[in-house]
Every structure is written in C-alpha cells, then in structure tokens.
Tab-separated table of C-alpha atoms and ligand atoms in Angstrom:
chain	number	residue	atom	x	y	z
A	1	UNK	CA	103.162	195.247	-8.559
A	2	UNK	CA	106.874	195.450	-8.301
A	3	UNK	CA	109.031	194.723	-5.572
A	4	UNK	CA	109.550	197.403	-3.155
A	5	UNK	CA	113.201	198.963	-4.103
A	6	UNK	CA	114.484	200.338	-0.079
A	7	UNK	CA	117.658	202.248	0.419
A	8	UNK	CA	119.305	201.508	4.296
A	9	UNK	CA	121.567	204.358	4.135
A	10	UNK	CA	123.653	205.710	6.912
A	11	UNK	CA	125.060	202.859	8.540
A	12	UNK	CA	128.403	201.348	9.683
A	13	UNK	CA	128.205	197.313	8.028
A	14	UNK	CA	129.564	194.594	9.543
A	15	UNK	CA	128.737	192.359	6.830
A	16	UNK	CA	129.734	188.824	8.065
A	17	UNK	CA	130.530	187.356	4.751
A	18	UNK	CA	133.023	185.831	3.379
A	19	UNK	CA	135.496	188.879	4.085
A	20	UNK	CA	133.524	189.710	7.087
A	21	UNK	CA	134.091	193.781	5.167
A	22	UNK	CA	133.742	196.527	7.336
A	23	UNK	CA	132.335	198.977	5.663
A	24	UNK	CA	132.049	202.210	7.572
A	25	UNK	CA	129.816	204.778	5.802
A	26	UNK	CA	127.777	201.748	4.196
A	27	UNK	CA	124.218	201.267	2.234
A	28	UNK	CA	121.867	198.268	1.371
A	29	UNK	CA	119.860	197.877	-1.375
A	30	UNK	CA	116.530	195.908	-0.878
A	31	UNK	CA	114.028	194.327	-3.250
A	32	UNK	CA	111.387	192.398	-1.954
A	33	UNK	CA	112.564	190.538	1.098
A	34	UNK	CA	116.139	190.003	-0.537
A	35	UNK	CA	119.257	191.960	-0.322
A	36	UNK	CA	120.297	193.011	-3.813
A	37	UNK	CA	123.134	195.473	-3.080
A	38	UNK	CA	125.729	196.169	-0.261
A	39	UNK	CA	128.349	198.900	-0.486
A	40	UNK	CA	129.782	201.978	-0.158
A	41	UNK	CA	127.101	205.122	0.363
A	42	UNK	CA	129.147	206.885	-2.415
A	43	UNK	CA	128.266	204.056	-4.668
A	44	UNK	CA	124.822	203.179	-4.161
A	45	UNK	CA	123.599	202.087	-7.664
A	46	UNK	CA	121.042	204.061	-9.684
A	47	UNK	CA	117.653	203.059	-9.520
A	48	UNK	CA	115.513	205.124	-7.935
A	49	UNK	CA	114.564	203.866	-4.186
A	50	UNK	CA	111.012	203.276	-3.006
A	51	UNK	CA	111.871	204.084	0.355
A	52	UNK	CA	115.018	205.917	2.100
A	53	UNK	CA	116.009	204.511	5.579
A	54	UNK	CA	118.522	206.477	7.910
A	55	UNK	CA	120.268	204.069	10.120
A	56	UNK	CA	121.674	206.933	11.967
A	57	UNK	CA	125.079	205.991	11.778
A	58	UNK	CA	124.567	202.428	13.884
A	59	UNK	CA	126.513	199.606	13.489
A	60	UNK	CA	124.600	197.017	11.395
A	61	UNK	CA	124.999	193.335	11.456
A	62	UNK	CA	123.082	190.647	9.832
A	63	UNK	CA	120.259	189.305	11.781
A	64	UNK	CA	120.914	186.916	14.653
A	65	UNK	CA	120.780	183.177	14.175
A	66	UNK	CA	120.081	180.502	16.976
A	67	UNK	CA	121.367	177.550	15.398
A	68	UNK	CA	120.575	175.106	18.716
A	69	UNK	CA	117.307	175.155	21.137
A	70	UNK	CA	115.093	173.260	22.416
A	71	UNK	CA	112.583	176.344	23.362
A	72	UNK	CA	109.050	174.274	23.198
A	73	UNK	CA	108.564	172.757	26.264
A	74	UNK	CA	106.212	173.009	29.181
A	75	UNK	CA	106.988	173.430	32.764
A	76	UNK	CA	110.738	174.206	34.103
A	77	UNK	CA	113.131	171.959	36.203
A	78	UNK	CA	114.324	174.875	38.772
A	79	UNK	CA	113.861	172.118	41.213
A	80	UNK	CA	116.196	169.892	39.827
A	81	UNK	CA	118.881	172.585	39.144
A	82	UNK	CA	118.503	173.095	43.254
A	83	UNK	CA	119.411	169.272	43.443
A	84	UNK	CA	122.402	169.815	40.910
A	85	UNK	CA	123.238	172.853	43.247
A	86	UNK	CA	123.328	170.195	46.229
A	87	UNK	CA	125.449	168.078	44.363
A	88	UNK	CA	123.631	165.446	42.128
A	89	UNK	CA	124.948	165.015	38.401
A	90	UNK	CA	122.928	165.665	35.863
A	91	UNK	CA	123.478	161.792	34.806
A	92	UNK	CA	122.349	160.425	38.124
A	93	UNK	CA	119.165	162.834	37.857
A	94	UNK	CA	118.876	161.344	34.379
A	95	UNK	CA	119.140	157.875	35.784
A	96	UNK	CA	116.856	157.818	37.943
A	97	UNK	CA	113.956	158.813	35.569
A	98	UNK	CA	114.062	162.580	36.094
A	99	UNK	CA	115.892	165.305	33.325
A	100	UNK	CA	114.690	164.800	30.040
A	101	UNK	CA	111.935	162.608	31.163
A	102	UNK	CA	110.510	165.196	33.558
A	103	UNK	CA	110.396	167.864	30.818
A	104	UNK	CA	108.426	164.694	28.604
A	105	UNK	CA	106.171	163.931	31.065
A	106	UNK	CA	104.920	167.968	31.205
A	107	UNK	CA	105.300	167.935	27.364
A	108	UNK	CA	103.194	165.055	26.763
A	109	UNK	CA	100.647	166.367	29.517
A	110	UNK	CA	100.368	169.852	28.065
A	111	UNK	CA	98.113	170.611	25.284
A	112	UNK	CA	99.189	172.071	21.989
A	113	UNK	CA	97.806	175.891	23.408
A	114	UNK	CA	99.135	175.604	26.674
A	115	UNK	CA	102.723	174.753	24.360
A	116	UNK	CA	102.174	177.216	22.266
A	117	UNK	CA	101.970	179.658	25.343
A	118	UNK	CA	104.536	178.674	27.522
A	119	UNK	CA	107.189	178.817	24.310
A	120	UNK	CA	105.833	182.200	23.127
A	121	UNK	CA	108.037	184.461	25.655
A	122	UNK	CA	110.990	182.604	24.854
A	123	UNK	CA	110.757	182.919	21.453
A	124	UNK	CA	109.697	186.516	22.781
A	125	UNK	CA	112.740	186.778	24.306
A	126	UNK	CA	115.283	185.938	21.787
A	127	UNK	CA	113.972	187.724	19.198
A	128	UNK	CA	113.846	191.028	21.225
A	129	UNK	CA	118.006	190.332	20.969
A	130	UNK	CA	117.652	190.755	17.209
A	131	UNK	CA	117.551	186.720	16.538
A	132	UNK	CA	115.839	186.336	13.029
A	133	UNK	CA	116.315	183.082	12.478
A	134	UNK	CA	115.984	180.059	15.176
A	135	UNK	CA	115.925	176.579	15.057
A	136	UNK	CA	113.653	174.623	17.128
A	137	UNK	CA	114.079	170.789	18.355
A	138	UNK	CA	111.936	168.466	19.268
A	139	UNK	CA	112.737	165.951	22.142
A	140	UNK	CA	110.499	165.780	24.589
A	141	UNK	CA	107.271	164.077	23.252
A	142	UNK	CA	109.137	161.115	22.137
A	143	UNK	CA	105.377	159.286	21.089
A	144	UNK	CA	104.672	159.907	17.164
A	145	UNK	CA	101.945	162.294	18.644
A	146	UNK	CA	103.790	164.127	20.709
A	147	UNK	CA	106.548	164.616	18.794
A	148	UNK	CA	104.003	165.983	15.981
A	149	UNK	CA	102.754	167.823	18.533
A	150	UNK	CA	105.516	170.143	19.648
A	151	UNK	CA	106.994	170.215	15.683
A	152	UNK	CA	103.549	171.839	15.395
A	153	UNK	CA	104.069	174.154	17.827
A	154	UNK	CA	107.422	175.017	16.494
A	155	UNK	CA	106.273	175.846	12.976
A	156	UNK	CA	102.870	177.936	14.368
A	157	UNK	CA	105.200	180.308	16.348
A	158	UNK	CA	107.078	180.939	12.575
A	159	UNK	CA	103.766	181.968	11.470
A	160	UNK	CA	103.055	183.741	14.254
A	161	UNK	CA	106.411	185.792	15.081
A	162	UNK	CA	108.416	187.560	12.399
A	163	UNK	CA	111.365	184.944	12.680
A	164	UNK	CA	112.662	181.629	10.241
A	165	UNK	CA	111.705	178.600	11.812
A	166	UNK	CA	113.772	175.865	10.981
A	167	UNK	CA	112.407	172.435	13.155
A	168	UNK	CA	114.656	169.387	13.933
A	169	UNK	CA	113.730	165.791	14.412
A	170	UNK	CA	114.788	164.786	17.933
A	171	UNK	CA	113.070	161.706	18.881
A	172	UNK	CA	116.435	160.654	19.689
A	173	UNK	CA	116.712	162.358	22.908
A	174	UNK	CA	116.558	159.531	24.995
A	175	UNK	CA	114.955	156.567	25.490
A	176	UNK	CA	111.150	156.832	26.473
A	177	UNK	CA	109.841	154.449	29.307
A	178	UNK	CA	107.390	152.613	26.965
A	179	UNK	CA	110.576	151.034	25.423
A	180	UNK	CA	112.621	150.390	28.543
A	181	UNK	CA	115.781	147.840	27.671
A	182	UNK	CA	115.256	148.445	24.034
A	183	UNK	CA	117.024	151.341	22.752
A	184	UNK	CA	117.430	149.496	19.327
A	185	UNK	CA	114.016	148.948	19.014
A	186	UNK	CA	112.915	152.131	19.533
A	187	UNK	CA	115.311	154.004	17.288
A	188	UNK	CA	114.253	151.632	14.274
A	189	UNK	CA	110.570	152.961	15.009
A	190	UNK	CA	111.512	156.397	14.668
A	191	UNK	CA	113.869	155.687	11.798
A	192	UNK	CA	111.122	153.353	9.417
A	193	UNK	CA	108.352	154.973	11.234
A	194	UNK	CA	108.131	158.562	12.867
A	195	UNK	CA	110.533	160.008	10.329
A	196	UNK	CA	109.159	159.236	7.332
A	197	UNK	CA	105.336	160.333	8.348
A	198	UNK	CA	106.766	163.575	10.032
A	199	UNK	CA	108.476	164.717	7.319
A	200	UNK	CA	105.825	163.596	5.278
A	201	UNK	CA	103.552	165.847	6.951
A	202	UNK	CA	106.379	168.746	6.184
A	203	UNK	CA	107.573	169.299	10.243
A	204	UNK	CA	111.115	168.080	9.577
A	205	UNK	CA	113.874	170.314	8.361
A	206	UNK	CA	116.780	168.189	9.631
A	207	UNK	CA	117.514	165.192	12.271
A	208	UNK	CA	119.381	165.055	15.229
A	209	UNK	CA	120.301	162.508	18.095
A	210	UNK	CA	121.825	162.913	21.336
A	211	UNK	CA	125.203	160.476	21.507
A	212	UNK	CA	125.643	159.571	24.875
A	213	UNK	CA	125.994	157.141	27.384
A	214	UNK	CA	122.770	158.198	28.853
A	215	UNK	CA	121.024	158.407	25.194
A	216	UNK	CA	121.952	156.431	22.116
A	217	UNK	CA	124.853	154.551	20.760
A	218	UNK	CA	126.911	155.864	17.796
A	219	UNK	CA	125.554	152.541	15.387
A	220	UNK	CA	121.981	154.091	16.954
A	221	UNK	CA	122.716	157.276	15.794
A	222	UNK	CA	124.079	155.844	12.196
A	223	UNK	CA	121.264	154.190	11.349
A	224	UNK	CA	118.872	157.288	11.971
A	225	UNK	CA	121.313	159.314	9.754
A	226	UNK	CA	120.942	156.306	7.111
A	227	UNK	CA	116.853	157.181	7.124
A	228	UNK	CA	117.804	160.672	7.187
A	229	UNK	CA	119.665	160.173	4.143
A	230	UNK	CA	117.326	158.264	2.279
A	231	UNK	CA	114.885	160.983	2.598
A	232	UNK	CA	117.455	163.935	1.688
A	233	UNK	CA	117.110	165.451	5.425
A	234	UNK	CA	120.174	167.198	6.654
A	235	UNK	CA	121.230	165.519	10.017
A	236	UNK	CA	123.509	166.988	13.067
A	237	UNK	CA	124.316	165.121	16.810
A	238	UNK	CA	124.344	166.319	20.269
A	239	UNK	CA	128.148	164.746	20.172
A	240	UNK	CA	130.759	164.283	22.906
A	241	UNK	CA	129.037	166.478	25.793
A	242	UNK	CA	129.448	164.418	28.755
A	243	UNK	CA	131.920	162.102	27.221
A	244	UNK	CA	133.567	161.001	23.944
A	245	UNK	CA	131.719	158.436	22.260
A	246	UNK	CA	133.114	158.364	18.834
A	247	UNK	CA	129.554	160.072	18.014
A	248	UNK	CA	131.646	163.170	16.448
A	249	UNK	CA	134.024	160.806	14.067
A	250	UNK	CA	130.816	158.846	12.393
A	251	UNK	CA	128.489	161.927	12.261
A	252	UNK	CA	131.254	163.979	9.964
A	253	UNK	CA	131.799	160.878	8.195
A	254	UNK	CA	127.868	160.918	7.145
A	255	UNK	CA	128.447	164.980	6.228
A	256	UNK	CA	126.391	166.283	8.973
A	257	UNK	CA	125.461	170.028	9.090
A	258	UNK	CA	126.611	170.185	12.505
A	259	UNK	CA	128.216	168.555	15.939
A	260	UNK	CA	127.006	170.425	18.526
A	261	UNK	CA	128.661	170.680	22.591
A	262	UNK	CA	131.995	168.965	21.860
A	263	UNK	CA	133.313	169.396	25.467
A	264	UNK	CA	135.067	165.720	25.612
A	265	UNK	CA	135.604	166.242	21.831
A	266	UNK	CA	140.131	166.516	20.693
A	267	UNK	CA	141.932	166.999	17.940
A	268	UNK	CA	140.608	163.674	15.793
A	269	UNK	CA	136.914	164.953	16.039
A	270	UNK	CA	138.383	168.757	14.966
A	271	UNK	CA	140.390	166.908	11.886
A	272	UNK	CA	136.915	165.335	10.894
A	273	UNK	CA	135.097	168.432	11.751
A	274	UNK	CA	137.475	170.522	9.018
A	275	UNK	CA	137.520	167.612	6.455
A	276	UNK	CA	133.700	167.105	6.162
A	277	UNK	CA	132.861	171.354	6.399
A	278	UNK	CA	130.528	169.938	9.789
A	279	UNK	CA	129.991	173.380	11.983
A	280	UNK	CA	131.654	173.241	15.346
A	281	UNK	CA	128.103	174.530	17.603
A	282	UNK	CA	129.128	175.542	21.187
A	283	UNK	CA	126.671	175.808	23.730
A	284	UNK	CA	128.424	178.517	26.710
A	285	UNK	CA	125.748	178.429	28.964
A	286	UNK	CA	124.672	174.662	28.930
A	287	UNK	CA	128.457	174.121	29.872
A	288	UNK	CA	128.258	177.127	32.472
A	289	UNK	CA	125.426	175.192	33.745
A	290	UNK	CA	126.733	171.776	34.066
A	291	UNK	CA	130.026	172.898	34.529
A	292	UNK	CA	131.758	169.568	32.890
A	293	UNK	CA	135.399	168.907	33.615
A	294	UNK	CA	136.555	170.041	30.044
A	295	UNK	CA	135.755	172.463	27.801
A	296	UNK	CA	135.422	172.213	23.867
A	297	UNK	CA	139.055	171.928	22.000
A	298	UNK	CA	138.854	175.713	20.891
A	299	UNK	CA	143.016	175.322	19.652
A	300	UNK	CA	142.382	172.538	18.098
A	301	UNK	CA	139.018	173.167	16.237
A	302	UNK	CA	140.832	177.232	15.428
A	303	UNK	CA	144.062	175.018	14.188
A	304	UNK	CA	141.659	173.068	12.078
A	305	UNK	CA	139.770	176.188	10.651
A	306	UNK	CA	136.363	174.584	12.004
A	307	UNK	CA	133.392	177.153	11.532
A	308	UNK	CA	132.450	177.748	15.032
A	309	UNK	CA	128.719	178.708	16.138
A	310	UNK	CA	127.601	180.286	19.221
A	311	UNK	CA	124.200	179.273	20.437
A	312	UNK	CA	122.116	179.495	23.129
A	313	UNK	CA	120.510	175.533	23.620
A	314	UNK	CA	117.481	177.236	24.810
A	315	UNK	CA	116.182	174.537	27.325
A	316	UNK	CA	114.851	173.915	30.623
A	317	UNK	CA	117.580	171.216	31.803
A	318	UNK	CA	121.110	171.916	30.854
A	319	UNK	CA	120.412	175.565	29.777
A	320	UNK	CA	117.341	177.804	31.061
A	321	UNK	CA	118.149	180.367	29.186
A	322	UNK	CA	116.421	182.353	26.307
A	323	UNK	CA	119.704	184.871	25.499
A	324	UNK	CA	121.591	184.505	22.356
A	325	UNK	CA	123.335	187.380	23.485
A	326	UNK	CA	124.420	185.937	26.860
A	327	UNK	CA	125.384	183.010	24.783
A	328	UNK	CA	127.570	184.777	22.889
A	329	UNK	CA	129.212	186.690	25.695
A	330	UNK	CA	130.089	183.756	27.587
A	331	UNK	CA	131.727	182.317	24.153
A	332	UNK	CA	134.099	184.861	25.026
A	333	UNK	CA	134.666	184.570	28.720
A	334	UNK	CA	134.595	181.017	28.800
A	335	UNK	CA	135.843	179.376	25.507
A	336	UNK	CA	137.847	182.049	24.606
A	337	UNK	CA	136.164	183.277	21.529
A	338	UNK	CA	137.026	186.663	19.859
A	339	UNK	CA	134.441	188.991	20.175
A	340	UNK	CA	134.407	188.588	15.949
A	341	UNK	CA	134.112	184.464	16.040
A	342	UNK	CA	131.267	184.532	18.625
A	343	UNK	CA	129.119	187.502	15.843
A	344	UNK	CA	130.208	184.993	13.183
A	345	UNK	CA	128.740	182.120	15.469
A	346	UNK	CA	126.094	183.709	15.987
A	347	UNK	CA	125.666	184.462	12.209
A	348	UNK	CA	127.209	183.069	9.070
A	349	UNK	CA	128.197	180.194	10.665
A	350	UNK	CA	125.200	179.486	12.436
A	351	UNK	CA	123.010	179.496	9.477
A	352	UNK	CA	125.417	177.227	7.877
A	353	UNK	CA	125.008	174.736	10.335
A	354	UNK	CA	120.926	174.628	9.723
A	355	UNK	CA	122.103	174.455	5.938
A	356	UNK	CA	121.205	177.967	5.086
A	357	UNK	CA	124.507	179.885	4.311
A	358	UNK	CA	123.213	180.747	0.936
A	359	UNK	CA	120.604	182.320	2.210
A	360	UNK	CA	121.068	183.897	5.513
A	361	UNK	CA	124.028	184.997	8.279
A	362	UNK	CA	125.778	187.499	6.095
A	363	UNK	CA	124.850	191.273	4.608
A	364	UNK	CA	125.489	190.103	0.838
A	365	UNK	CA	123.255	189.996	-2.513
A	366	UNK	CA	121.240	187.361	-2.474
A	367	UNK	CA	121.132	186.969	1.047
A	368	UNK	CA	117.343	187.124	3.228
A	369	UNK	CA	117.174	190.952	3.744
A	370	UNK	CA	117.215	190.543	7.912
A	371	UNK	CA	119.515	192.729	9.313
A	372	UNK	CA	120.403	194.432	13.058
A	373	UNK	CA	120.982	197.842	14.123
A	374	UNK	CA	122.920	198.134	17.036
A	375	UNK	CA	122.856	200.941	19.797
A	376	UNK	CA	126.902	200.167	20.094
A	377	UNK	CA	130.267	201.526	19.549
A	378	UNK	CA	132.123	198.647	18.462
A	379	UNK	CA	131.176	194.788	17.468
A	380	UNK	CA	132.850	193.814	20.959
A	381	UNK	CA	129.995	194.946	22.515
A	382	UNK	CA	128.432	192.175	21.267
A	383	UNK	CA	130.173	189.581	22.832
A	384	UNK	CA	130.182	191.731	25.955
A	385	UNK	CA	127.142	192.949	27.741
A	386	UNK	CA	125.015	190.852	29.610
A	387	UNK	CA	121.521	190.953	30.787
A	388	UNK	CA	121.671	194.253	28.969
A	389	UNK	CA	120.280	194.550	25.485
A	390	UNK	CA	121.551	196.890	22.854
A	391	UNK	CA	119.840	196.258	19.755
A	392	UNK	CA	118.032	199.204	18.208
A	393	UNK	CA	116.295	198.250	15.348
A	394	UNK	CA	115.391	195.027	13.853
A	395	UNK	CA	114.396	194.590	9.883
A	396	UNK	CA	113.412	191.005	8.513
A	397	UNK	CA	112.364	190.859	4.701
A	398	UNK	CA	113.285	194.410	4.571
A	399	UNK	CA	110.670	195.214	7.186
A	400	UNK	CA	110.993	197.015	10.379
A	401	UNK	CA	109.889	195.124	13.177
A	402	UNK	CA	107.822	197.062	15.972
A	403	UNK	CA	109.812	195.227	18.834
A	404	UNK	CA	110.173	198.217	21.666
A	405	UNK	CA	113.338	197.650	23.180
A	406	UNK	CA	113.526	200.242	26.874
A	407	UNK	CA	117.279	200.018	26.697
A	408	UNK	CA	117.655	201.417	22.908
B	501	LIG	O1	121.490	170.320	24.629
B	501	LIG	N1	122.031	167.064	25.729
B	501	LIG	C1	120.863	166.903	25.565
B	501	LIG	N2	119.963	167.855	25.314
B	501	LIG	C2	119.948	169.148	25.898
B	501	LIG	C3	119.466	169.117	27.286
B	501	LIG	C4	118.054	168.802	27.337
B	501	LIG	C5	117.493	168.761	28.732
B	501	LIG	O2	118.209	168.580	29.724
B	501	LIG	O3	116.272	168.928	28.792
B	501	LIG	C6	121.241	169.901	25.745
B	501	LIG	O4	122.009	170.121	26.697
B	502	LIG	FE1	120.696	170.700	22.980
C-alpha cells in the first residue's frame, strides 16, 4: 500500500530551519513518517490528502530534542544533595567514593526490569513536554556487563515509548574501584575492549568521556576518540564543567558532535567550537544545581556563531531533573538565552549535536515528521513557564500520540 498522504492544516509554524520561517497561517504535508511539504495554507500542493488535520490555529514547532541525559539509573542521591545543601562539594563527595559511584553501585545492583522501571517515568516525563527525540548515556555500570546492561535498557524504552533513542558510550565516567590508581589502564580496556563488542552488538550510537580532574585526562579522552574513530562512531566530552582542562581544544580538534557544560570554558574553546561546527550543549539546571563559580562564555560562544543546545542532563547527581522545558527556561534566566536560541537548542541544534540535523530538529522536507502543538501565544512561552506544561498535541511519524496532558 502507499504511504499515507496527511494534510496538518491550520497552524502557526515555527519551523526551526535554516531561516527559522515563521509562517503564520501554515500547512504540512506528510507521507509516511517523513515531512514532504511545508508552506503556506494557500499553497498546499495538489495531491489529494489521506487525512485532513486541524491544528486549530496553535503554534507548531518541531518536536523536542534532549540532546544530553543520563535518565537510566536506579535509586536517587537526595541524600547527598542534603550534604551539598550543608556545604560539601560535589568533588569532595566524589572523592570520597560517593557521586557517580553511588549511582554505580545501585546500577550494578539493579536488575535490567527493575532499570527498565525506575527510567520509564522519566522518559515518561520528558516526553509528556513534547521531547521526540532523546539521547541516553551510559555511565554508571562501568563493567562490560553493566554497561551492556543499561545500553539495553536505553534502546528497550525506544521500542517501548514513541520517542528516537539515540545511546552514548560512557564508560568514561569515572574511574571504577576495580581499577583504582589506573585510570590508563582502564580506559585502554574500554577503548580495545568494551567499545568494539558494544557497538558490535549495535548499543552504541556515539562516545563520550567526562574531562575532569575527578574523571579522565584529555590524552585519556584522545585515545577513546582514536577507537571511536576507527570504528566511524561520532564522539562528544563532558568538557570544562568544574574546570578547564584543555578537554574542549582536543575534542574539536578530533570533530566531535558536541562539548557539552562549558562553564570554565573562554574564548579559545568558543574559536575551536566555531572552527570545527562542534555544538555548544548547556546544561541550566546541572549548573543551577551545583551552582559553579562561572557560567558558560555565552558572548563569546554568540561572537563565535557556536550552535548552542539546551538540554536537560537528566541525572540523579548534578541534575534530578526530567524537564526539557525547565531546561530551557532556565537557558533564559540564567545564561541569558533568547527565548528563540533556547527552541533552537532545544531543536535543530540539538539534533545536530547527536549527528541528526538531516533528519530531525526542523519542520522541513525531508525532515522525521515529529512535530509539537503548543497551547501558547507566542514561542517565548517556551522558554518561560515552569513546572507548567503547555504542549497540546504531540505527532511523531505523522502520528498523534495519545499522551493526555491536564494542563492543555
Ligand atoms: O552531566 N559530569 C558528569 N556527569 C553528569 C553527572 C553525573 C552524576 O553526578 O551522576 C553531569 O553533570
Ligand atoms: Fe552529563
């Protein structure tokens, strides 16, 4: 049989594309899951529709993309956030064996059901917000089991919820215990090792590795790029959160999809950022939640004309949060984003730093047909409400979703 032909009539576009068009009485054209037509109502082309969809006049975006989270995990550190409230760093709680490592210890403890079923409602969560595409990390297994195990986990709740799931390699969170004192040793397992069978096995979409003080070392983090390379996986680095490493300068250099955090980042990394076409990913509420000393070099990565993304780091450490919209709200209030840059972050940019811009993050031809309706007056909105929800109607591969929403 053919592919369904659907008209989406009646709807204010905010297309996100290149010209990021408004265009105010607007129509899509549908076949199959794929967008073959945006425009003008007045010009829809001729073929007769399958089916005839009033938006009702809403604005309509494409569908969300969280480009940065870390949502499969088991167990939550609210305990540990009460010591950061006391005043411990998250370094010193690090340190002394707790942070990431208490979030491994639950992940390597919980079976792949019990996973499954803690991440659900987070995954729940975001895409109630209109999120259509998310990428998931791994992390927090850091044995070759475990990090099969929550990769798993990340690719059954794709089958399982109408969303993209794109997985990322991060056995380079930190160091586990079993290889105490040798870092180096540890990342050239992963790199001859882990990688290679995981992405053998199809979990891997991309790599990434925490640069830090408290993680791994920029040559660490080069080498796992090299076996990235030599595989064809994209790669991207948790760069310059707590403190500028250099990670940001080497990771452009290898043409990395993304740097993500940037607080202790300046205007060398933003030079390197614009020359290599690396996405800029800020993470608002981890930094709300640590509250670091600096904040990511918005002049300098605007001067540059980085492509900034907006995401929400979904995580129970530095951000318990499962909110792309909050995310992109705090953009505003607390980086100083245009209500405009944080939809774009959220959007064409962030599918561009998973390596998808052909494919998703704008209304164009081509383009996956996912797309938002919004129960708002204006695109601020967007970067505006919080804990309040005002997404109407959700459509992935030209479907719509059956996601009640009480505030629409
Ligand atoms: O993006 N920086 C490292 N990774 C996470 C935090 C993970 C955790 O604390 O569990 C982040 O902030
Ligand atoms: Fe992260």
């Amino acid at each position: 049989m053919a592919e369904a032909l659907k008209l989406w009539r009646n709807a204010q576009l905010y297309t996100c594309d290149g010209h990021s068009r408004i265009i105010a009485r607007g129509a899509l054209l549908t076949r199959g899951s794929r967008i073959e037509w945006v425009g003008d109502e007045a010009a829809v082309p001729g073929a007769a529709a399958h089916e005839v969809h009033d938006l009702s006049g809403a604005w309509v975006t494409p569908g969300l993309v969280d480009s940065h989270t870390h949502l499969v995990f088991a167990g939550t550190r609210a305990t540990e956030y009460a010591e950061r409230l006391r005043g411990r760093s998250y370094e010193e709680i690090a340190l002394s064996g707790g942070g990431i490592l208490t979030t491994v210890r639950a992940v390597r403890a919980a079976s792949e059901e019990q996973l499954f079923d803690e991440s659900a409602p987070r995954l729940a969560s975001l895409l109630s917000e209109g999120v259509t595409t998310v990428e998931i990390k791994s992390g927090y297994g850091l044995t070759l089991a475990d990090e099969a195990k929550m990769l798993r986990v990340a690719r059954s709740l794709g089958r399982s919820f109408p969303v993209t799931v794109r997985t990322t390699l991060l056995a380079a969170h930190t160091l586990p215990p079993e290889y105490q004192g040798r870092a180096d040793e540890y990342i050239d397992v992963v790199a001859r090792e882990w990688l290679p069978e995981l992405a053998g096995q199809g979990l891997v979409d991309a790599v990434d590795v925490f640069c830090e003080r408290m993680a791994f070392s920029v040559a660490q983090a080069a080498r796992l790029f090299e076996a990235a390379r030599t595989l064809g996986l994209p790669v991207k680095m948790h760069a310059e959160q707590l403190s500028n490493l250099g990670g940001t300068l080497m990771a452009a250099a290898a043409g990395a999809l993304s740097c993500d955090h940037l607080e202790y980042a300046g205007e060398a990394e933003a030079a390197a950022l614009a020359r290599a076409g690396t996405v800029a990913v800020l993470l608002p509420i981890a930094y709300y939640c640590l509250a670091p000393e600096r904040r990511p070099p918005l002049d300098a990565l605007r001067a540059h004309r980085v492509a900034l993304a907006v995401a929400s780091d979904c995580n129970p450490g530095s951000a318990p949060a499962a909110s792309l919209l909050t995310a992109m709200s705090m953009a505003t209030r607390l980086f100083g984003l245009t209500a405009e840059e944080a939809l774009l972050g959220a959007t064409r940019h962030a599918a561009r730093a998973l390596g998808l811009e052909y494919e998703r993050g704008a209304l164009a031809p081509g383009q996956a047909a996912d797309f938002v309706a919004w129960n708002v007056r204006s695109i601020e909105e967007l970067g505006y409400w919080i804990g309040f929800n005002p997404r109407r109607t959700v459509v992935r591969a030209a479907e719509v979703l059956r996601w009640p929403n009480p505030n629409a």
